[in-house]
Short mmCIF file of C-alpha atoms and ligand atoms in Angstrom, two decimals:
data_model
loop_
_atom_site.label_atom_id
_atom_site.label_comp_id
_atom_site.label_asym_id
_atom_site.label_seq_id
_atom_site.Cartn_x
_atom_site.Cartn_y
_atom_site.Cartn_z
CA MET N 1 11.03 -19.55 -7.54
CA SER N 2 10.49 -19.27 -4.02
CA ASN N 3 12.10 -20.93 -0.64
CA PRO N 4 10.33 -24.05 0.44
CA SER N 5 9.27 -22.86 3.81
CA LEU N 6 7.24 -19.70 2.25
CA LEU N 7 5.71 -22.11 -0.13
CA SER N 8 4.47 -24.17 2.86
CA LEU N 9 3.73 -21.27 4.58
CA GLN N 10 1.07 -20.37 1.81
CA LEU N 11 -0.51 -23.82 2.20
CA ASP N 12 -1.20 -22.49 6.01
CA HIS N 13 -2.70 -19.82 5.02
CA LEU N 14 -5.08 -21.63 2.40
CA ASP N 15 -6.54 -23.52 5.07
CA GLN N 16 -6.71 -20.15 7.55
CA LEU N 17 -8.28 -18.55 4.27
CA GLN N 18 -10.58 -21.92 3.82
CA GLN N 19 -11.88 -21.39 7.68
CA ARG N 20 -12.30 -17.70 7.67
CA TYR N 21 -14.42 -17.80 4.34
CA GLU N 22 -16.35 -20.90 5.35
CA SER N 23 -17.11 -18.84 8.69
CA ALA N 24 -18.46 -15.18 6.82
CA LEU N 25 -20.38 -17.81 4.17
CA GLN N 26 -22.51 -19.61 7.28
CA THR N 27 -23.24 -16.01 9.05
CA HIS N 28 -24.42 -14.58 5.81
CA GLY N 29 -26.79 -17.61 4.94
CA TYR N 30 -24.54 -18.57 1.46
CA ASP N 31 -23.16 -21.81 0.39
CA SER N 32 -20.63 -20.44 -1.93
CA LEU N 33 -18.29 -18.00 -3.63
CA LEU N 34 -17.19 -17.13 -6.93
CA ILE N 35 -14.91 -14.43 -6.85
CA ALA N 36 -14.04 -12.54 -10.36
CA SER N 37 -10.32 -11.56 -10.73
CA GLY N 38 -11.64 -8.91 -12.82
CA ALA N 39 -10.42 -7.51 -16.34
CA ALA N 40 -9.17 -3.85 -17.45
CA PRO N 41 -11.62 -1.63 -18.83
CA TYR N 42 -10.87 -0.02 -22.17
CA ARG N 43 -10.20 3.76 -22.12
CA TYR N 44 -13.62 5.71 -23.51
CA GLY N 45 -12.94 6.38 -27.41
CA ASP N 46 -10.12 4.03 -27.48
CA ASP N 47 -8.94 0.64 -28.29
CA GLN N 48 -6.49 0.80 -25.59
CA ALA N 49 -7.45 -0.85 -22.32
CA TRP N 50 -5.96 0.35 -18.81
CA HIS N 51 -3.17 -1.23 -16.66
CA PHE N 52 -4.85 -4.39 -14.76
CA GLN N 53 -4.16 -5.88 -11.29
CA GLY N 54 -6.71 -7.68 -9.75
CA TYR N 55 -9.11 -7.23 -7.08
CA GLY N 56 -8.17 -8.05 -3.38
CA PRO N 57 -10.36 -11.30 -2.77
CA PHE N 58 -8.82 -12.98 -5.73
CA LEU N 59 -5.43 -11.78 -5.11
CA HIS N 60 -5.70 -12.79 -1.36
CA TRP N 61 -6.02 -16.35 -2.42
CA THR N 62 -3.56 -16.74 -5.36
CA GLY N 63 -1.42 -13.72 -5.20
CA LEU N 64 -2.35 -14.07 -8.95
CA THR N 65 -1.49 -10.50 -10.03
CA GLY N 66 -2.23 -9.18 -14.03
CA ARG N 67 -4.15 -12.23 -14.93
CA GLU N 68 -7.71 -10.78 -16.03
CA HIS N 69 -10.67 -13.30 -16.59
CA CYS N 70 -10.44 -15.44 -13.89
CA TRP N 71 -12.96 -17.27 -11.52
CA LEU N 72 -12.31 -18.47 -8.18
CA TRP N 73 -15.16 -20.50 -6.55
CA ILE N 74 -14.70 -21.23 -2.14
CA ARG N 75 -17.53 -23.91 -1.25
CA ALA N 76 -17.95 -24.61 2.33
CA GLY N 77 -15.98 -28.34 3.13
CA GLN N 78 -14.80 -28.45 -0.44
CA ASN N 79 -11.54 -27.32 -2.14
CA PRO N 80 -11.25 -24.03 -3.88
CA VAL N 81 -11.37 -24.28 -7.86
CA LEU N 82 -9.91 -21.39 -10.10
CA TRP N 83 -10.55 -21.54 -13.67
CA LEU N 84 -7.69 -19.56 -15.60
CA PHE N 85 -8.38 -17.93 -18.33
CA GLU N 86 -5.75 -19.34 -21.01
CA PRO N 87 -7.16 -18.32 -24.67
CA VAL N 88 -5.63 -19.14 -27.98
CA ASP N 89 -4.72 -15.62 -29.05
CA PHE N 90 -1.86 -14.69 -31.46
CA TRP N 91 -2.19 -11.29 -30.17
CA HIS N 92 -1.41 -12.06 -26.80
CA ALA N 93 0.41 -14.25 -24.56
CA ASN N 94 -0.62 -16.61 -21.61
CA LEU N 95 1.25 -16.15 -18.56
CA ALA N 96 2.92 -19.62 -17.34
CA LEU N 97 2.03 -20.85 -14.42
CA GLU N 98 4.63 -22.07 -12.16
CA GLN N 99 3.90 -25.20 -10.81
CA GLU N 100 3.50 -24.74 -7.04
CA PRO N 101 2.46 -26.52 -3.75
CA TRP N 102 -0.67 -24.07 -3.40
CA GLN N 103 -2.22 -26.55 -6.26
CA SER N 104 -2.55 -29.08 -4.05
CA PHE N 105 -5.04 -27.36 -2.19
CA ILE N 106 -6.88 -25.14 -4.94
CA GLU N 107 -8.16 -27.26 -8.13
CA VAL N 108 -7.24 -25.09 -11.26
CA ARG N 109 -8.91 -25.46 -14.47
CA SER N 110 -8.05 -24.08 -17.55
CA GLN N 111 -10.66 -22.23 -19.85
CA GLN N 112 -10.72 -20.59 -23.52
CA THR N 113 -13.71 -18.09 -23.21
CA PRO N 114 -13.78 -15.39 -20.34
CA GLU N 115 -17.35 -15.71 -18.95
CA ALA N 116 -17.67 -16.94 -15.51
CA PRO N 117 -17.98 -20.99 -15.26
CA GLN N 118 -21.25 -22.08 -15.10
CA LEU N 119 -21.51 -23.92 -11.73
CA GLU N 120 -23.41 -26.89 -10.39
CA SER N 121 -24.86 -27.52 -6.89
CA ALA N 122 -23.25 -23.94 -6.14
CA GLY N 123 -26.27 -23.03 -3.73
CA ARG N 124 -27.03 -20.18 -2.77
CA LEU N 125 -24.35 -18.12 -4.31
CA ALA N 126 -22.71 -14.99 -3.83
CA VAL N 127 -20.69 -13.40 -6.58
CA VAL N 128 -18.32 -10.74 -6.03
CA GLY N 129 -15.85 -8.96 -8.48
CA ASP N 130 -15.83 -5.48 -10.17
CA PRO N 131 -19.48 -4.89 -10.99
CA TRP N 132 -18.58 -4.43 -14.77
CA VAL N 133 -17.05 -7.43 -14.72
CA LEU N 134 -20.00 -9.02 -13.36
CA ALA N 135 -22.56 -6.90 -15.59
CA GLY N 136 -22.51 -10.08 -17.76
CA VAL N 137 -23.04 -12.75 -14.67
CA GLY N 138 -26.59 -13.94 -15.11
CA PHE N 139 -27.13 -15.92 -11.71
CA GLY N 140 -26.03 -15.28 -7.76
CA GLU N 141 -26.12 -12.68 -5.92
CA HIS N 142 -23.71 -9.62 -6.65
CA ASN N 143 -21.39 -8.05 -4.03
CA PRO N 144 -23.75 -8.56 -1.27
CA PRO N 145 -22.62 -5.53 0.79
CA GLY N 146 -22.64 -7.77 4.15
CA LEU N 147 -20.70 -10.46 3.32
CA LEU N 148 -18.21 -8.05 1.28
CA GLY N 149 -17.49 -5.97 4.88
CA ALA N 150 -16.90 -9.87 6.43
CA LEU N 151 -14.74 -10.48 3.28
CA ASP N 152 -12.38 -7.52 4.00
CA GLU N 153 -12.29 -8.50 7.85
CA THR N 154 -10.57 -11.65 6.93
CA ARG N 155 -7.64 -9.52 5.66
CA VAL N 156 -7.21 -7.54 8.67
CA HIS N 157 -4.91 -10.80 10.37
CA LYS N 158 -2.20 -11.20 8.06
CA THR N 159 -1.14 -15.33 8.26
CA ARG N 160 2.81 -15.77 8.96
CA TYR N 161 2.80 -16.50 5.11
CA GLU N 162 1.30 -13.06 4.62
CA ILE N 163 3.81 -11.56 6.93
CA GLU N 164 6.70 -13.11 4.88
CA CYS N 165 5.81 -12.05 1.57
CA LEU N 166 5.50 -8.26 2.95
CA ALA N 167 8.73 -8.63 4.22
CA GLN N 168 10.39 -9.90 0.91
CA ALA N 169 8.70 -6.74 -0.58
CA ASN N 170 9.85 -4.87 1.60
CA ALA N 171 13.64 -6.39 0.92
CA ILE N 172 13.20 -5.80 -3.20
CA ALA N 173 12.34 -2.17 -2.42
CA LEU N 174 15.36 -1.46 0.00
CA ASP N 175 17.57 -2.06 -3.22
CA GLY N 176 15.35 0.33 -5.35
CA HIS N 177 15.49 2.78 -2.97
CA ARG N 178 19.05 2.20 -2.29
CA SER N 179 19.91 2.72 -6.55
CA ALA N 180 17.41 5.57 -6.25
CA ARG N 181 19.76 7.45 -3.43
CA GLU N 182 22.59 6.57 -5.59
CA ALA N 183 20.91 8.24 -8.52
CA PHE N 184 19.90 11.69 -6.92
CA ALA N 185 23.39 11.50 -5.96
CA GLY N 186 24.89 11.38 -9.44
CA GLY N 187 22.20 14.41 -10.33
CA GLN N 188 19.70 12.39 -12.02
CA SER N 189 16.43 13.66 -12.78
CA GLU N 190 13.19 12.58 -11.21
CA PHE N 191 12.99 9.91 -14.35
CA GLY N 192 16.05 8.75 -14.17
CA ILE N 193 15.97 7.90 -10.73
CA ASN N 194 12.63 5.91 -11.62
CA LEU N 195 14.31 3.97 -13.88
CA ALA N 196 16.87 3.29 -10.95
CA TYR N 197 14.37 2.09 -8.90
CA GLN N 198 12.44 -0.07 -11.73
CA ARG N 199 16.04 -1.74 -12.75
CA ALA N 200 16.89 -2.32 -9.26
CA THR N 201 13.56 -3.48 -7.94
CA GLY N 202 13.10 -5.38 -11.19
CA GLN N 203 9.38 -4.09 -11.89
CA ARG N 204 7.37 -2.64 -14.51
CA GLU N 205 5.53 0.54 -13.56
CA ALA N 206 2.70 -1.16 -14.36
CA GLU N 207 3.42 -3.80 -11.63
CA ALA N 208 4.08 -1.45 -9.27
CA PRO N 209 1.47 -1.27 -5.86
CA TYR N 210 1.09 2.45 -6.21
CA HIS N 211 2.46 4.86 -8.63
CA SER N 212 5.81 5.58 -7.14
CA ILE N 213 6.57 9.66 -5.57
CA ILE N 214 9.56 10.60 -6.47
CA GLY N 215 9.90 14.45 -5.73
CA ILE N 216 13.28 16.40 -5.95
CA ASN N 217 13.55 19.86 -4.23
CA GLU N 218 10.21 21.49 -4.41
CA HIS N 219 8.31 18.73 -5.46
CA ALA N 220 8.94 16.46 -2.17
CA GLY N 221 6.52 18.79 -0.81
CA THR N 222 3.64 17.64 -3.07
CA LEU N 223 2.17 14.47 -0.91
CA HIS N 224 1.36 12.33 -4.16
CA TYR N 225 3.56 14.05 -6.56
CA GLN N 226 3.35 12.17 -9.76
CA HIS N 227 5.04 13.64 -12.49
CA TYR N 228 8.76 13.08 -13.15
CA GLY N 229 10.67 15.76 -14.62
CA THR N 230 13.06 14.49 -17.59
CA ARG N 231 15.76 17.02 -16.73
CA ARG N 232 18.62 16.97 -14.72
CA PRO N 233 18.02 19.37 -11.81
CA ALA N 234 20.63 22.51 -11.56
CA ARG N 235 20.62 22.29 -7.88
CA SER N 236 19.78 18.85 -6.19
CA ARG N 237 18.48 19.45 -2.53
CA SER N 238 16.33 17.04 -1.49
CA LEU N 239 14.32 13.81 -2.89
CA LEU N 240 11.91 12.03 -1.39
CA ILE N 241 10.47 9.03 -2.69
CA ASP N 242 7.79 7.00 -1.70
CA ALA N 243 7.56 3.48 -3.77
CA GLY N 244 6.91 0.22 -3.04
CA VAL N 245 6.88 -3.35 -5.05
CA ARG N 246 4.74 -6.61 -4.97
CA TYR N 247 5.92 -9.62 -4.07
CA ARG N 248 3.36 -12.91 -4.85
CA GLY N 249 0.61 -10.06 -4.92
CA TYR N 250 1.53 -8.26 -1.34
CA CYS N 251 2.80 -4.82 -1.01
CA SER N 252 5.26 -2.85 0.38
CA ASP N 253 5.33 1.10 1.00
CA ILE N 254 8.56 2.38 1.73
CA THR N 255 8.94 6.59 2.04
CA ARG N 256 12.74 7.93 2.35
CA THR N 257 13.63 11.45 2.16
CA THR N 258 17.58 12.34 1.02
CA PRO N 259 19.06 16.12 1.67
CA GLY N 260 21.30 17.18 -1.20
CA ALA N 261 24.92 18.12 -0.30
CA GLY N 262 25.13 20.93 1.55
CA GLN N 263 21.70 21.07 2.63
CA ASP N 264 22.84 21.44 6.43
CA ARG N 265 19.36 22.77 8.02
CA PHE N 266 17.26 20.38 5.86
CA ALA N 267 19.32 17.31 6.70
CA SER N 268 19.14 18.36 10.32
CA LEU N 269 15.51 18.62 10.05
CA VAL N 270 15.57 15.12 8.53
CA HIS N 271 17.73 13.71 11.29
CA GLY N 272 15.06 14.76 13.78
CA MET N 273 12.08 13.44 12.00
CA GLU N 274 14.53 9.74 11.49
CA LEU N 275 14.64 9.72 15.25
CA LEU N 276 11.04 10.51 15.85
CA GLN N 277 9.45 8.01 13.08
CA ARG N 278 11.92 5.31 15.40
CA ARG N 279 10.20 6.30 18.73
CA LEU N 280 6.89 6.49 17.02
CA CYS N 281 7.35 2.60 14.95
CA GLU N 282 8.65 1.50 18.64
CA GLN N 283 5.07 2.46 19.74
CA VAL N 284 3.36 -0.36 17.74
CA ALA N 285 2.02 -3.29 19.67
CA PRO N 286 -1.15 -4.73 20.79
CA GLY N 287 -3.55 -3.26 22.59
CA VAL N 288 -2.38 0.17 21.43
CA GLU N 289 -4.93 2.76 19.64
CA TYR N 290 -3.36 3.18 16.28
CA LEU N 291 -5.32 6.99 16.32
CA GLU N 292 -2.77 7.40 19.44
CA ILE N 293 0.53 7.28 17.57
CA HIS N 294 -1.42 9.77 14.93
CA ARG N 295 -1.28 11.98 18.19
CA LYS N 296 1.98 11.43 19.34
CA ALA N 297 3.29 12.14 15.98
CA HIS N 298 1.51 15.71 16.23
CA GLN N 299 3.61 16.31 19.08
CA GLY N 300 6.68 15.09 18.06
CA VAL N 301 6.32 17.50 14.73
CA ALA N 302 5.88 20.16 17.21
CA ALA N 303 8.86 19.63 19.32
CA LEU N 304 10.82 19.65 15.81
CA LEU N 305 9.27 22.70 15.00
CA SER N 306 10.45 24.51 17.96
CA ALA N 307 13.91 22.56 18.33
CA SER N 308 14.81 23.80 14.41
CA GLY N 309 13.20 27.82 14.99
CA LEU N 310 10.78 27.23 12.41
CA VAL N 311 8.08 27.86 15.16
CA THR N 312 8.94 30.38 18.25
CA GLY N 313 7.26 31.06 21.59
CA LEU N 314 4.52 28.13 21.05
CA ASP N 315 4.47 25.40 23.32
CA ASP N 316 3.98 21.64 21.66
CA ASP N 317 0.20 21.55 22.86
CA THR N 318 -0.53 25.02 21.42
CA MET N 319 1.11 24.14 18.29
CA VAL N 320 -1.12 21.06 17.71
CA ALA N 321 -4.43 22.78 18.74
CA GLU N 322 -4.05 25.63 16.99
CA GLY N 323 -3.48 23.31 13.90
CA ILE N 324 0.13 24.18 13.12
CA THR N 325 1.31 20.63 13.33
CA ARG N 326 -1.60 20.07 10.89
CA ALA N 327 -0.18 22.83 8.69
CA PHE N 328 3.40 20.92 8.04
CA PHE N 329 1.77 17.48 8.67
CA PRO N 330 -1.64 17.23 6.91
CA HIS N 331 -1.77 13.58 6.40
CA GLY N 332 -2.46 10.78 8.61
CA ILE N 333 0.21 8.28 10.05
CA GLY N 334 -0.45 5.46 8.14
CA HIS N 335 -3.03 2.62 7.31
CA PHE N 336 -3.48 -0.87 7.18
CA LEU N 337 -1.15 -2.75 4.57
CA GLY N 338 -1.14 -5.98 2.62
CA ILE N 339 -2.61 -7.10 -0.73
CA GLN N 340 -3.63 -3.45 -1.54
CA VAL N 341 -1.16 -0.41 -0.36
CA HIS N 342 -4.25 0.73 1.35
CA ASP N 343 -5.69 -2.33 2.74
CA VAL N 344 -9.24 -2.23 3.44
CA ALA N 345 -11.11 -2.51 7.10
CA GLY N 346 -9.32 0.55 8.43
CA LYS N 347 -11.85 2.68 9.41
CA PRO N 348 -15.09 0.61 11.22
CA THR N 349 -15.09 3.95 12.61
CA PRO N 350 -14.60 6.67 11.01
CA PRO N 351 -11.06 9.53 11.94
CA PRO N 352 -12.30 12.17 14.39
CA ALA N 353 -12.45 15.76 12.97
CA ASP N 354 -8.76 16.46 13.89
CA ALA N 355 -7.49 13.66 11.39
CA PRO N 356 -9.56 13.59 8.82
CA PHE N 357 -7.10 11.96 6.51
CA LEU N 358 -6.34 8.87 9.15
CA ARG N 359 -7.36 5.63 6.93
CA LEU N 360 -7.08 3.40 10.12
CA THR N 361 -8.88 3.88 13.68
CA ARG N 362 -8.72 0.52 14.91
CA THR N 363 -7.25 -0.66 18.16
CA LEU N 364 -4.01 -2.72 17.39
CA GLU N 365 -3.63 -6.43 17.20
CA PRO N 366 -1.35 -8.89 16.64
CA GLY N 367 -1.45 -9.87 12.70
CA MET N 368 -1.96 -6.33 11.73
CA VAL N 369 0.31 -5.01 9.05
CA VAL N 370 0.58 -1.05 9.23
CA THR N 371 2.59 1.84 8.18
CA ILE N 372 4.39 4.37 10.14
CA GLU N 373 5.16 7.92 8.00
CA PRO N 374 5.11 11.25 9.63
CA GLY N 375 6.51 14.13 7.64
CA LEU N 376 6.85 17.70 7.82
CA TYR N 377 6.13 19.09 4.43
CA PHE N 378 6.69 23.24 3.15
CA ILE N 379 3.19 23.52 1.37
CA PRO N 380 2.50 27.04 0.27
CA SER N 381 -1.38 26.60 0.29
CA LEU N 382 -1.43 25.19 3.92
CA LEU N 383 1.19 27.60 5.30
CA ASP N 384 0.37 31.17 3.57
CA PRO N 385 -2.98 31.27 5.36
CA LEU N 386 -0.85 30.83 8.82
CA MET N 387 1.65 32.93 7.74
CA SER N 388 -0.77 36.09 7.55
CA GLY N 389 -3.13 34.66 10.13
CA ALA N 390 -3.02 35.28 14.21
CA MET N 391 -0.02 33.31 14.34
CA LYS N 392 1.96 34.69 12.16
CA ARG N 393 4.34 36.10 14.66
CA HIS N 394 5.36 32.58 15.69
CA LEU N 395 6.29 31.61 12.40
CA ASN N 396 10.00 32.13 11.13
CA SER N 397 9.02 32.65 7.88
CA SER N 398 12.98 33.43 6.61
CA LEU N 399 13.69 30.06 7.36
CA ILE N 400 10.41 28.69 5.80
CA ASP N 401 11.42 30.46 2.71
CA GLU N 402 14.99 28.45 2.88
CA LEU N 403 13.83 25.32 3.69
CA ALA N 404 10.61 25.51 1.05
CA GLY N 405 13.33 24.47 -1.51
CA CYS N 406 13.37 21.43 0.01
CA GLY N 407 9.66 20.53 0.00
CA GLY N 408 9.46 18.28 2.72
CA ILE N 409 9.87 15.25 4.67
CA ARG N 410 8.39 12.02 4.78
CA ILE N 411 9.99 8.64 6.48
CA GLU N 412 8.01 5.57 6.39
CA ASP N 413 8.34 1.85 7.38
CA ASN N 414 5.95 -1.22 7.11
CA VAL N 415 5.29 -2.71 10.78
CA ALA N 416 3.67 -5.84 11.48
CA VAL N 417 2.18 -6.20 15.43
CA THR N 418 3.17 -9.29 16.67
CA ASP N 419 2.25 -11.05 20.12
CA THR N 420 4.04 -9.17 22.19
CA GLY N 421 5.06 -5.84 20.16
CA ALA N 422 6.04 -5.19 16.56
CA ARG N 423 8.48 -6.48 13.78
CA ASN N 424 9.50 -3.43 11.59
CA LEU N 425 9.38 -5.30 8.43
CA THR N 426 11.75 -2.32 6.56
CA ARG N 427 14.33 -1.23 8.99
CA GLU N 428 14.90 -5.04 9.18
CA SER N 429 15.89 -5.49 5.68
CA GLU N 430 17.78 -1.92 5.64
CA VAL N 431 21.50 -2.08 5.49
N1 LIG W 1 2.63 5.57 -0.93
C1 LIG W 1 1.41 6.26 -0.21
C2 LIG W 1 1.24 6.16 0.68
O1 LIG W 1 1.82 6.15 1.60
O2 LIG W 1 -0.03 6.09 1.58
MN1 MN W 2 4.00 5.71 0.98
MN1 MN W 3 1.57 4.32 2.82
#
């Protein structure tokens, strides 16, 4: 059961969503909107379905993950109606719905069949959701792009309820990160560390906002490393774990890098990255261009490369201009976070050529929640061309070879923009 103040904040959240949706519907000329929660498609040639979590706008209103074939109807001036799919089924169980105050705002009806409900007085109706689910819906305008863009925009400025949910998702994930570090210190395999994380967070893999990235040693250098080795490593030189949880639908997305015992050079690089990451988090404030934080991260990575002796004889600006920092730090500084881990509406304008993977190009405003996740990796496919190119003499190949066995570093926090600065939702729960 959630605490009473959170449940009361949820009522304010719904009130704000109602206003935002009414305005979006009016702007785009619709009287009402039907949102499909979605359903998991079956694997091709198989009778087993993929894991299911739920469509963003449905989760934005309800937070109810894992509920297939539900429908939510939004109308101007009227309370929303939620049809919950609750079939009589001796193969599967229906999820129980906890009685909570939000049900005074959203009327809940139970239905036995998965089809969209018949609506009376829907007026000009839009229906949004996964197209394969909407294929069976013979009425309304499906996924009109202008309206979809406006709905995405309703997710950019988080309500107080959403920020508290994101904070709680951070607190729970940090328990998992602590257990993961202990498992790593105990010499566990990636698989064992994953189990420790799941046990501490009480979350199944299928419920996680994304596949937890758990890389020991060289594996830490693959940005989204997706396999879990089951053997205990001969030497535990480093651990990179990037893992979150969902809380009432809201995601955390946290990365920590832990050096193994005796890895002093790598440990000092991790320490340098930790200081850089904290400085970058302090940059988060209203009016700041997120791209500028990305650019400052490159300056900071250049300084780390110099200080550690990985690169010699070049100033920071030259390292950035020559693409050296990009070879060590190839991804963006972060993204919006919310009901999806890479939340929507981050790129009304595409990123510039020097930041092709940046997922957020907006000016920061109060209510936005972003990740700050600088990294420094030893990725052979990116470093090999540098080591054989014009910059070769500036790269300390023996040190790179030595540290390549530790894979890489990423440190990632979740930060909410406030009216005057920022609230670091991750560090505030870290002890
Ligand atoms: N966990 C994926 C990311 O950090 O964006
Ligand atoms: Mn992450
Ligand atoms: Mn992230």
